[in-house]
Structures are given as C-alpha cells and as structure tokens.
Coordinates of N, CA and C in Angstrom, one line a residue:
M1 N 232.5 -160.2 -146.4 CA 232.6 -161.1 -145.2 C 233.3 -162.4 -145.6
L2 N 233.9 -163.0 -144.6 CA 234.6 -164.3 -144.8 C 233.7 -165.5 -144.5
A3 N 233.7 -166.4 -145.4 CA 233.0 -167.7 -145.1 C 234.0 -168.7 -144.7
I4 N 233.9 -169.2 -143.4 CA 234.8 -170.2 -142.9 C 234.3 -171.6 -143.4
T5 N 235.3 -172.4 -143.9 CA 234.9 -173.7 -144.5 C 235.4 -174.8 -143.6
S6 N 235.1 -176.0 -143.9 CA 235.5 -177.2 -143.1 C 237.0 -177.5 -143.2
R7 N 237.7 -176.8 -144.1 CA 239.1 -177.0 -144.3 C 239.9 -175.9 -143.6
D8 N 239.3 -174.9 -143.1 CA 240.0 -173.8 -142.4 C 240.3 -174.2 -140.9
V9 N 241.3 -173.6 -140.3 CA 241.8 -174.0 -139.0 C 241.9 -172.8 -138.1
L10 N 241.4 -172.9 -136.9 CA 241.7 -171.9 -135.9 C 242.8 -172.4 -135.0
I11 N 243.8 -171.5 -134.8 CA 244.9 -171.9 -133.9 C 244.8 -171.0 -132.7
V12 N 244.6 -171.6 -131.5 CA 244.4 -170.8 -130.3 C 245.8 -170.9 -129.5
V13 N 246.4 -169.8 -129.4 CA 247.8 -169.7 -128.9 C 247.8 -169.4 -127.4
D14 N 248.4 -170.3 -126.6 CA 248.8 -170.1 -125.2 C 247.8 -169.4 -124.3
M15 N 246.6 -169.9 -124.3 CA 245.6 -169.4 -123.4 C 245.7 -170.1 -122.1
Q16 N 246.8 -169.8 -121.3 CA 247.2 -170.5 -120.1 C 247.1 -169.5 -118.9
Y17 N 247.0 -170.1 -117.7 CA 246.8 -169.3 -116.6 C 247.9 -168.3 -116.3
D18 N 249.2 -168.7 -116.6 CA 250.3 -167.8 -116.3 C 250.3 -166.5 -117.2
F19 N 249.5 -166.6 -118.3 CA 249.4 -165.5 -119.2 C 248.1 -164.7 -119.0
L20 N 247.3 -165.1 -118.0 CA 246.0 -164.5 -117.7 C 246.2 -163.7 -116.4
P21 N 245.3 -162.7 -116.2 CA 245.4 -161.9 -114.9 C 245.6 -162.8 -113.7
G22 N 246.6 -162.4 -112.9 CA 247.0 -163.2 -111.7 C 248.1 -164.2 -112.0
G23 N 248.5 -164.4 -113.3 CA 249.6 -165.3 -113.6 C 250.9 -164.6 -113.5
S24 N 252.0 -165.4 -113.6 CA 253.3 -164.8 -113.4 C 253.8 -164.0 -114.6
L25 N 253.2 -164.1 -115.8 CA 253.5 -163.3 -116.9 C 252.2 -162.9 -117.6
A26 N 251.4 -162.3 -116.8 CA 250.0 -161.9 -117.2 C 250.0 -160.9 -118.3
V27 N 249.2 -161.1 -119.3 CA 249.0 -160.2 -120.4 C 247.7 -159.4 -120.1
A28 N 247.8 -158.1 -120.0 CA 246.7 -157.3 -119.7 C 245.5 -157.6 -120.6
G29 N 244.4 -157.8 -119.9 CA 243.1 -158.1 -120.7 C 243.1 -159.5 -121.3
G30 N 244.0 -160.4 -121.0 CA 244.0 -161.7 -121.6 C 242.8 -162.5 -121.4
D31 N 242.2 -162.3 -120.2 CA 240.9 -163.0 -119.9 C 239.7 -162.5 -120.7
E32 N 239.8 -161.3 -121.2 CA 238.7 -160.7 -121.9 C 238.4 -161.4 -123.2
I33 N 239.4 -162.0 -123.8 CA 239.2 -162.6 -125.2 C 238.7 -164.0 -125.1
V34 N 238.6 -164.6 -123.9 CA 238.2 -166.0 -123.9 C 236.8 -166.2 -124.5
P35 N 235.8 -165.4 -124.1 CA 234.5 -165.6 -124.7 C 234.4 -165.4 -126.2
L36 N 235.2 -164.5 -126.7 CA 235.3 -164.2 -128.1 C 235.9 -165.4 -128.8
I37 N 237.0 -166.0 -128.3 CA 237.6 -167.1 -128.8 C 236.6 -168.3 -128.9
N38 N 235.9 -168.5 -127.8 CA 234.9 -169.6 -127.8 C 233.8 -169.4 -128.9
T39 N 233.4 -168.1 -129.1 CA 232.4 -167.9 -130.1 C 233.0 -168.1 -131.5
L40 N 234.2 -167.6 -131.7 CA 234.9 -167.9 -133.0 C 235.1 -169.4 -133.3
A41 N 235.4 -170.1 -132.2 CA 235.7 -171.5 -132.4 C 234.5 -172.3 -132.9
K42 N 233.3 -171.8 -132.6 CA 232.1 -172.5 -133.0 C 231.9 -172.5 -134.5
R43 N 232.6 -171.5 -135.2 CA 232.6 -171.4 -136.7 C 233.5 -172.4 -137.4
F44 N 234.4 -173.0 -136.6 CA 235.5 -173.8 -137.2 C 235.3 -175.3 -136.9
T45 N 235.5 -176.1 -137.9 CA 235.5 -177.6 -137.7 C 236.8 -178.0 -137.1
N46 N 237.9 -177.3 -137.4 CA 239.3 -177.6 -137.0 C 239.8 -176.6 -136.0
V47 N 240.2 -177.0 -134.8 CA 240.8 -176.1 -133.9 C 242.0 -176.8 -133.3
I48 N 243.1 -176.0 -133.2 CA 244.4 -176.5 -132.6 C 244.8 -175.5 -131.5
F49 N 245.4 -176.1 -130.4 CA 245.9 -175.2 -129.3 C 247.4 -175.3 -129.3
T50 N 248.1 -174.2 -128.9 CA 249.5 -174.3 -128.5 C 249.6 -174.1 -127.0
Q51 N 250.6 -174.7 -126.4 CA 250.7 -174.6 -125.0 C 252.2 -174.5 -124.6
D52 N 252.6 -173.4 -124.0 CA 253.9 -173.2 -123.5 C 254.1 -174.2 -122.4
W53 N 255.3 -174.9 -122.4 CA 255.5 -176.0 -121.5 C 256.9 -176.2 -121.1
H54 N 257.3 -175.5 -120.0 CA 258.7 -175.3 -119.7 C 259.2 -176.2 -118.5
P55 N 260.4 -176.7 -118.5 CA 260.9 -177.3 -117.3 C 261.3 -176.1 -116.3
A56 N 261.4 -176.4 -115.0 CA 261.5 -175.4 -114.0 C 262.8 -174.6 -114.2
D57 N 263.8 -175.2 -114.8 CA 265.1 -174.6 -115.0 C 265.3 -174.1 -116.4
H58 N 264.3 -173.7 -117.1 CA 264.4 -173.3 -118.5 C 265.3 -172.1 -118.7
I59 N 266.1 -172.1 -119.8 CA 267.1 -171.1 -120.0 C 266.5 -169.7 -120.2
S60 N 265.3 -169.6 -120.6 CA 264.6 -168.3 -120.8 C 264.2 -167.6 -119.5
F61 N 264.3 -168.3 -118.4 CA 263.9 -167.7 -117.1 C 265.0 -166.8 -116.5
A62 N 264.6 -165.6 -116.1 CA 265.6 -164.7 -115.5 C 266.2 -165.4 -114.2
S63 N 265.4 -166.2 -113.6 CA 265.9 -166.8 -112.3 C 267.1 -167.7 -112.5
Q64 N 267.3 -168.1 -113.8 CA 268.4 -169.0 -114.1 C 269.7 -168.3 -114.4
H65 N 269.7 -166.9 -114.4 CA 270.8 -166.1 -114.7 C 271.1 -165.1 -113.6
P66 N 272.0 -165.4 -112.7 CA 272.3 -164.5 -111.6 C 272.6 -163.1 -112.0
G67 N 272.0 -162.2 -111.3 CA 272.2 -160.8 -111.7 C 271.3 -160.2 -112.8
K68 N 270.5 -161.1 -113.4 CA 269.6 -160.6 -114.5 C 268.2 -160.5 -114.0
N69 N 267.4 -159.7 -114.6 CA 266.1 -159.4 -114.3 C 265.1 -159.8 -115.4
P70 N 263.9 -160.0 -115.1 CA 262.9 -160.3 -116.2 C 262.9 -159.1 -117.2
F71 N 262.9 -159.4 -118.5 CA 262.9 -158.5 -119.6 C 264.2 -158.0 -120.0
D72 N 265.3 -158.5 -119.3 CA 266.6 -158.2 -119.8 C 266.9 -159.0 -121.0
L73 N 267.8 -158.6 -121.8 CA 268.2 -159.3 -123.1 C 269.6 -159.9 -122.9
I74 N 269.7 -161.2 -123.3 CA 271.0 -161.8 -123.3 C 271.2 -162.5 -124.6
E75 N 272.5 -162.9 -124.9 CA 272.8 -163.6 -126.1 C 273.0 -165.1 -125.8
L76 N 272.3 -165.9 -126.5 CA 272.4 -167.4 -126.4 C 273.0 -167.9 -127.8
T77 N 273.2 -169.1 -127.8 CA 273.9 -169.7 -129.1 C 273.1 -169.4 -130.3
Y78 N 271.7 -169.3 -130.2 CA 270.9 -169.1 -131.3 C 270.5 -167.6 -131.5
G79 N 271.0 -166.7 -130.7 CA 270.8 -165.3 -130.9 C 270.3 -164.6 -129.6
P80 N 269.7 -163.4 -129.7 CA 269.2 -162.7 -128.6 C 268.0 -163.4 -127.9
Q81 N 268.0 -163.3 -126.6 CA 266.9 -164.0 -125.8 C 266.4 -163.0 -124.8
V82 N 265.1 -162.7 -124.8 CA 264.5 -162.0 -123.7 C 264.3 -162.9 -122.5
L83 N 264.7 -162.4 -121.3 CA 264.5 -163.2 -120.1 C 263.1 -163.0 -119.5
W84 N 262.5 -164.0 -119.1 CA 261.1 -163.9 -118.6 C 261.0 -164.3 -117.1
P85 N 260.0 -163.9 -116.4 CA 259.7 -164.5 -115.1 C 259.4 -166.0 -115.3
D86 N 259.6 -166.8 -114.3 CA 259.3 -168.2 -114.4 C 257.8 -168.3 -114.8
H87 N 257.5 -169.1 -115.8 CA 256.1 -169.2 -116.2 C 255.9 -170.6 -117.0
C88 N 254.6 -171.0 -116.9 CA 254.2 -172.2 -117.6 C 255.1 -173.4 -117.4
V89 N 255.5 -173.6 -116.1 CA 256.3 -174.7 -115.8 C 255.4 -176.0 -115.8
W90 N 255.9 -177.0 -116.5 CA 255.0 -178.2 -116.7 C 254.5 -178.7 -115.4
N91 N 253.3 -179.2 -115.5 CA 252.5 -179.8 -114.3 C 252.2 -178.8 -113.2
T92 N 252.2 -177.5 -113.5 CA 251.7 -176.5 -112.6 C 250.4 -175.9 -113.1
R93 N 249.6 -175.3 -112.3 CA 248.4 -174.7 -112.7 C 248.7 -173.6 -113.7
G94 N 249.8 -172.9 -113.6 CA 250.1 -171.8 -114.5 C 250.2 -172.2 -115.9
A95 N 250.6 -173.5 -116.1 CA 250.8 -174.0 -117.5 C 249.5 -174.6 -118.1
E96 N 248.4 -174.7 -117.3 CA 247.2 -175.3 -117.8 C 246.5 -174.3 -118.7
L97 N 245.8 -174.9 -119.7 CA 244.9 -174.1 -120.5 C 243.7 -173.6 -119.7
S98 N 243.2 -172.4 -119.9 CA 242.1 -171.9 -119.2 C 240.9 -172.8 -119.2
A99 N 240.3 -173.1 -118.1 CA 239.1 -173.9 -118.0 C 237.9 -173.2 -118.6
D100 N 238.0 -171.9 -118.8 CA 236.9 -171.2 -119.4 C 236.9 -171.3 -120.9
L101 N 237.9 -171.9 -121.5 CA 237.8 -172.2 -122.9 C 236.7 -173.3 -123.1
D102 N 235.8 -173.1 -124.0 CA 234.7 -174.0 -124.2 C 234.8 -174.5 -125.7
I103 N 235.8 -175.3 -125.9 CA 236.1 -175.8 -127.3 C 236.4 -177.3 -127.3
P104 N 235.3 -178.0 -127.0 CA 235.5 -179.5 -126.9 C 235.9 -180.2 -128.2
H105 N 235.7 -179.5 -129.3 CA 236.1 -180.1 -130.6 C 237.5 -179.8 -131.0
G106 N 238.3 -179.2 -130.1 CA 239.7 -179.0 -130.4 C 240.4 -180.3 -130.6
Q107 N 241.3 -180.4 -131.6 CA 241.8 -181.7 -132.1 C 243.3 -182.0 -131.7
L108 N 244.0 -180.9 -131.4 CA 245.5 -181.1 -131.2 C 246.0 -180.1 -130.2
I109 N 246.9 -180.5 -129.3 CA 247.7 -179.5 -128.5 C 249.1 -179.7 -128.9
I110 N 249.7 -178.6 -129.3 CA 251.2 -178.5 -129.6 C 251.9 -177.9 -128.4
R111 N 252.7 -178.7 -127.7 CA 253.5 -178.1 -126.6 C 254.8 -177.6 -127.2
K112 N 255.3 -176.5 -126.6 CA 256.5 -175.9 -127.0 C 257.3 -175.3 -125.9
G113 N 258.6 -175.2 -126.0 CA 259.4 -174.7 -124.9 C 259.8 -175.7 -123.9
Y114 N 259.6 -177.0 -124.2 CA 260.0 -178.1 -123.3 C 261.5 -178.4 -123.3
N115 N 262.2 -178.0 -124.3 CA 263.6 -178.2 -124.4 C 264.3 -177.1 -123.5
R116 N 265.0 -177.5 -122.5 CA 265.6 -176.5 -121.6 C 266.5 -175.5 -122.2
Q117 N 267.2 -175.9 -123.3 CA 268.2 -175.0 -123.9 C 267.7 -174.1 -125.0
I118 N 266.4 -174.2 -125.3 CA 265.9 -173.4 -126.4 C 264.5 -172.9 -126.1
D119 N 264.3 -171.5 -126.3 CA 263.0 -171.0 -126.1 C 262.1 -171.3 -127.3
S120 N 260.8 -171.1 -127.2 CA 260.0 -171.4 -128.3 C 258.7 -170.5 -128.2
Y121 N 258.6 -169.6 -129.1 CA 257.4 -168.7 -129.2 C 256.4 -169.3 -130.2
S122 N 256.9 -169.7 -131.3 CA 256.1 -170.1 -132.4 C 255.6 -171.5 -132.2
G123 N 254.4 -171.7 -132.7 CA 253.8 -173.1 -132.7 C 254.4 -174.0 -133.8
F124 N 255.2 -173.4 -134.6 CA 255.8 -174.2 -135.7 C 257.3 -174.6 -135.5
Q125 N 258.1 -173.7 -135.0 CA 259.5 -174.0 -134.7 C 260.0 -173.2 -133.6
E126 N 261.1 -173.8 -133.0 CA 261.6 -173.2 -131.8 C 262.5 -172.0 -132.1
A127 N 263.0 -171.3 -131.1 CA 263.7 -170.1 -131.3 C 265.1 -170.3 -132.0
D128 N 265.6 -171.5 -132.1 CA 266.8 -171.7 -132.8 C 266.6 -171.7 -134.3
R129 N 265.3 -171.6 -134.7 CA 264.8 -171.5 -136.1 C 265.2 -172.8 -136.9
E130 N 265.4 -173.9 -136.2 CA 265.8 -175.1 -136.8 C 264.9 -176.3 -136.3
T131 N 264.6 -176.3 -135.0 CA 263.8 -177.4 -134.4 C 262.4 -177.2 -134.7
Q132 N 261.8 -178.2 -135.4 CA 260.4 -178.1 -135.8 C 259.5 -178.8 -134.7
T133 N 258.2 -178.2 -134.6 CA 257.3 -178.8 -133.6 C 256.5 -180.0 -134.2
G134 N 256.4 -180.0 -135.5 CA 255.6 -181.0 -136.2 C 254.3 -180.5 -136.7
L135 N 253.9 -179.2 -136.3 CA 252.6 -178.7 -136.6 C 252.5 -178.5 -138.2
A136 N 253.5 -178.1 -138.8 CA 253.4 -177.9 -140.3 C 253.1 -179.3 -141.0
G137 N 253.8 -180.3 -140.5 CA 253.5 -181.6 -141.1 C 252.1 -182.1 -140.9
Y138 N 251.6 -181.9 -139.7 CA 250.2 -182.2 -139.4 C 249.3 -181.5 -140.3
L139 N 249.5 -180.2 -140.4 CA 248.6 -179.4 -141.3 C 248.6 -179.8 -142.7
N140 N 249.9 -180.1 -143.2 CA 250.0 -180.5 -144.6 C 249.3 -181.8 -144.8
E141 N 249.4 -182.7 -143.9 CA 248.7 -184.0 -144.1 C 247.2 -183.8 -144.0
R142 N 246.7 -182.8 -143.3 CA 245.3 -182.6 -143.2 C 244.8 -181.8 -144.5
D143 N 245.7 -181.3 -145.3 CA 245.3 -180.6 -146.5 C 244.4 -179.5 -146.2
V144 N 244.8 -178.6 -145.4 CA 243.9 -177.5 -144.9 C 244.0 -176.3 -145.8
D145 N 243.1 -175.3 -145.7 CA 243.1 -174.1 -146.5 C 243.7 -173.0 -145.7
K146 N 243.0 -172.1 -145.0 CA 243.5 -170.9 -144.4 C 243.6 -171.2 -142.9
L147 N 244.6 -170.6 -142.3 CA 244.8 -170.6 -140.8 C 244.4 -169.2 -140.2
Y148 N 243.7 -169.3 -139.1 CA 243.4 -168.1 -138.4 C 243.9 -168.2 -137.0
V149 N 244.7 -167.2 -136.5 CA 245.4 -167.3 -135.3 C 244.8 -166.3 -134.2
V150 N 244.6 -166.8 -133.0 CA 244.1 -165.9 -131.9 C 244.9 -166.3 -130.7
G151 N 244.8 -165.5 -129.6 CA 245.4 -165.9 -128.3 C 246.4 -164.9 -127.8
L152 N 247.4 -165.4 -127.1 CA 248.4 -164.6 -126.4 C 249.8 -165.0 -126.7
A153 N 250.7 -164.1 -126.8 CA 250.5 -162.6 -126.8 C 250.7 -162.2 -128.3
T154 N 250.0 -161.2 -128.7 CA 250.1 -160.7 -130.1 C 251.5 -160.6 -130.6
D155 N 252.3 -159.9 -129.8 CA 253.7 -159.5 -130.2 C 254.7 -160.6 -130.0
F156 N 254.3 -161.7 -129.4 CA 255.3 -162.8 -129.3 C 254.8 -164.1 -129.9
C157 N 254.1 -164.9 -129.1 CA 253.8 -166.2 -129.6 C 252.7 -166.2 -130.7
V158 N 251.8 -165.3 -130.7 CA 250.8 -165.2 -131.8 C 251.6 -164.7 -133.1
G159 N 252.4 -163.7 -132.9 CA 253.1 -163.1 -134.1 C 254.0 -164.1 -134.7
W160 N 254.8 -164.8 -133.9 CA 255.8 -165.8 -134.4 C 255.1 -166.9 -135.1
T161 N 254.0 -167.4 -134.5 CA 253.3 -168.5 -135.0 C 252.7 -168.1 -136.4
A162 N 252.2 -166.9 -136.5 CA 251.6 -166.5 -137.8 C 252.7 -166.3 -138.9
I163 N 253.8 -165.7 -138.5 CA 254.9 -165.5 -139.4 C 255.5 -166.8 -139.9
D164 N 255.7 -167.8 -139.0 CA 256.2 -169.1 -139.4 C 255.2 -169.8 -140.3
A165 N 253.9 -169.7 -140.0 CA 252.9 -170.3 -140.8 C 253.0 -169.8 -142.3
A166 N 253.1 -168.4 -142.4 CA 253.2 -167.9 -143.7 C 254.5 -168.3 -144.4
A167 N 255.6 -168.4 -143.7 CA 256.9 -168.9 -144.2 C 256.7 -170.3 -144.7
G168 N 255.9 -171.1 -144.1 CA 255.6 -172.5 -144.5 C 254.7 -172.7 -145.6
G169 N 254.2 -171.6 -146.2 CA 253.4 -171.6 -147.3 C 251.9 -171.6 -147.1
F170 N 251.5 -171.4 -145.8 CA 250.1 -171.3 -145.5 C 249.5 -169.9 -145.6
D171 N 248.3 -169.8 -146.0 CA 247.5 -168.6 -146.0 C 247.1 -168.4 -144.6
V172 N 247.5 -167.2 -144.0 CA 247.3 -167.1 -142.5 C 246.8 -165.7 -142.2
A173 N 245.9 -165.6 -141.2 CA 245.4 -164.3 -140.7 C 245.4 -164.3 -139.2
V174 N 245.7 -163.1 -138.6 CA 245.5 -162.9 -137.2 C 244.3 -162.2 -137.0
I175 N 243.4 -162.7 -136.1 CA 242.2 -162.0 -135.7 C 242.5 -161.1 -134.5
E176 N 242.7 -159.8 -134.8 CA 243.3 -158.9 -133.9 C 242.6 -158.7 -132.6
D177 N 241.3 -158.6 -132.6 CA 240.6 -158.3 -131.4 C 240.4 -159.6 -130.5
A178 N 240.9 -160.7 -131.1 CA 240.9 -162.0 -130.3 C 242.3 -162.3 -129.8
T179 N 243.1 -161.2 -129.7 CA 244.5 -161.3 -129.2 C 244.7 -160.2 -128.2
R180 N 245.7 -160.3 -127.4 CA 246.2 -159.2 -126.5 C 247.7 -159.3 -126.5
A181 N 248.3 -158.1 -126.2 CA 249.8 -158.0 -126.4 C 250.4 -157.6 -125.1
I182 N 251.7 -158.0 -125.0 CA 252.6 -157.5 -123.9 C 253.0 -156.1 -124.1
D183 N 253.4 -155.8 -125.4 CA 253.9 -154.5 -125.8 C 255.0 -153.9 -125.0
N184 N 256.1 -154.6 -125.0 CA 257.3 -154.2 -124.3 C 258.3 -153.5 -125.2
A185 N 258.6 -152.2 -125.0 CA 259.6 -151.5 -125.8 C 259.2 -151.5 -127.3
G186 N 258.0 -151.3 -127.6 CA 257.6 -151.2 -129.0 C 257.4 -152.5 -129.7
S187 N 257.3 -153.6 -128.9 CA 257.2 -154.9 -129.5 C 255.9 -155.2 -130.3
L188 N 254.8 -154.5 -129.9 CA 253.6 -154.7 -130.7 C 253.7 -154.2 -132.1
A189 N 254.1 -152.9 -132.2 CA 254.2 -152.3 -133.5 C 255.2 -153.1 -134.4
N190 N 256.3 -153.5 -133.8 CA 257.3 -154.3 -134.6 C 256.7 -155.6 -135.0
A191 N 255.9 -156.2 -134.2 CA 255.3 -157.5 -134.6 C 254.4 -157.3 -135.7
W192 N 253.5 -156.3 -135.7 CA 252.6 -156.1 -136.8 C 253.3 -155.8 -138.1
A193 N 254.4 -155.0 -138.0 CA 255.2 -154.7 -139.2 C 255.8 -156.0 -139.8
E194 N 256.3 -156.8 -138.9 CA 256.9 -158.1 -139.4 C 255.9 -159.0 -140.0
M195 N 254.7 -159.1 -139.3 CA 253.6 -159.9 -139.9 C 253.2 -159.4 -141.3
Q196 N 253.1 -158.1 -141.4 CA 252.6 -157.6 -142.7 C 253.7 -157.9 -143.8
T197 N 254.9 -157.7 -143.4 CA 256.0 -158.1 -144.4 C 256.0 -159.5 -144.8
A198 N 255.6 -160.4 -143.8 CA 255.6 -161.8 -144.1 C 254.3 -162.3 -144.9
G199 N 253.4 -161.3 -145.0 CA 252.2 -161.7 -145.8 C 251.0 -162.1 -144.9
V200 N 251.1 -161.9 -143.6 CA 250.0 -162.3 -142.7 C 248.9 -161.2 -142.8
S201 N 247.6 -161.7 -143.0 CA 246.5 -160.8 -143.0 C 246.1 -160.4 -141.6
R202 N 245.4 -159.2 -141.5 CA 245.0 -158.7 -140.2 C 243.5 -158.5 -140.2
L203 N 242.8 -159.2 -139.4 CA 241.3 -159.2 -139.5 C 240.8 -158.8 -138.1
Q204 N 239.5 -158.6 -138.1 CA 238.7 -158.4 -136.9 C 237.7 -159.5 -136.8
S205 N 237.2 -159.9 -135.6 CA 236.3 -161.0 -135.4 C 235.0 -160.7 -136.2
K206 N 234.6 -159.5 -136.4 CA 233.3 -159.2 -137.1 C 233.4 -159.6 -138.6
D207 N 234.7 -159.7 -139.1 CA 234.8 -160.1 -140.5 C 234.4 -161.5 -140.6
I208 N 234.4 -162.3 -139.6 CA 234.0 -163.7 -139.6 C 232.6 -163.9 -139.0
L209 N 232.4 -163.3 -137.9 CA 231.1 -163.5 -137.2 C 229.9 -162.9 -137.9
A210 N 230.2 -161.8 -138.7 CA 229.1 -161.1 -139.4 C 228.7 -161.8 -140.6
S211 N 229.5 -162.8 -141.0 CA 229.2 -163.5 -142.3 C 228.2 -164.6 -142.2

C-alpha cells in the first residue's frame, strides 16, 4: 500500500460543469468520481486544480470552422487538432469547477486554453508543445515528491498532464478509478499506451485509501 506524505501532490484535472453530465462536452460518469476525488484529497496536504478556460472564439471549437463538425480533425500550425463543441468558455457556468468538490485546502488553479490560437490539454504545456503554463516551475519550487492525477478526461487532459509531468522529471501516477474517459476512436487505449511508455504509473484508489 502507498503512504501519502506531506510532499506528495494531487492534481485534479478539469472537474468542470461542461465536462459533467448535462454539459456541452460531457464525459459519461464524470459526476460519479467527485465523491472519490473528495475522499482522496483528504489524504493530501497539497492539491492543485486545472481548469479549461477558453475565449468564445477559440480555435479548437468546431463552430469557428464553417463546414466542420465536433470531433473532426484539422491541421493547425502546431499539428493535428480535434474540433470540439464550444465548452468551458470563460465566465460561464460551464467553465466553473464543480461545487460538489469539497477540497478547501486546494492551493492553486492552473488555467489553460485561454490563448485563442492554441489548444491546451495538459496542465503543464499547451498543444504547441512550447508554451508553458508555469506548473512545472511551481512544483519544482515546492520541492515535491510524487504527483497523483485524477479527473477528466483520462484520454485527453488527464493523460497529457501525466505524460508531461513525467517528461518534466516528476514521478507521476494516474488513479484510474478517479478518472473517466471520452474514448473516441480508440483514444483511451492509445492514451494508456502512451502513458505507460512515458513511465506513468497506473493505480487504483484502494492502493491509497487502504493504506
């Protein structure tokens, strides 16, 4: 069993209304993991949130590309881009973190995707793979040990955050049953394969809560 220390960090990814049932880009069962995330968070001294935060005319929205539909793939200057329904537009309810999260000791919210011209799945860097969010610098200054990632969605923002954390030299694990996936065209299996290759550990909540 794993013993969580005061230097470990829980990263709660994109638990926002647009990704929950009833939202514009709802992840099936996304609301089911909120109580588990709350329970896990009680084991951690350090908790960080990421928050998708888009302008209304963001380049990743299918509505900005005439003739295109959500989940179509286009090429942008930084590479392939999945087009999404409008979601997590700043200052809308859909962009808000769920009020059912009970984590008052959370220390930091990293907003991502606010640059109109670049999408951003990862909590560490945007999709151009150059623009940094500052999260790595924050964590390095805090001199933390292991990172544990939960939230939405496993095959996009959770996976990219975990992979970038590993690339940045952090010891990182995804708590699988505290995530949910979109799983579009095999994206979930691909994400787990990429995480494994990157050195990301795959855990269950019982590995922590039973300790």
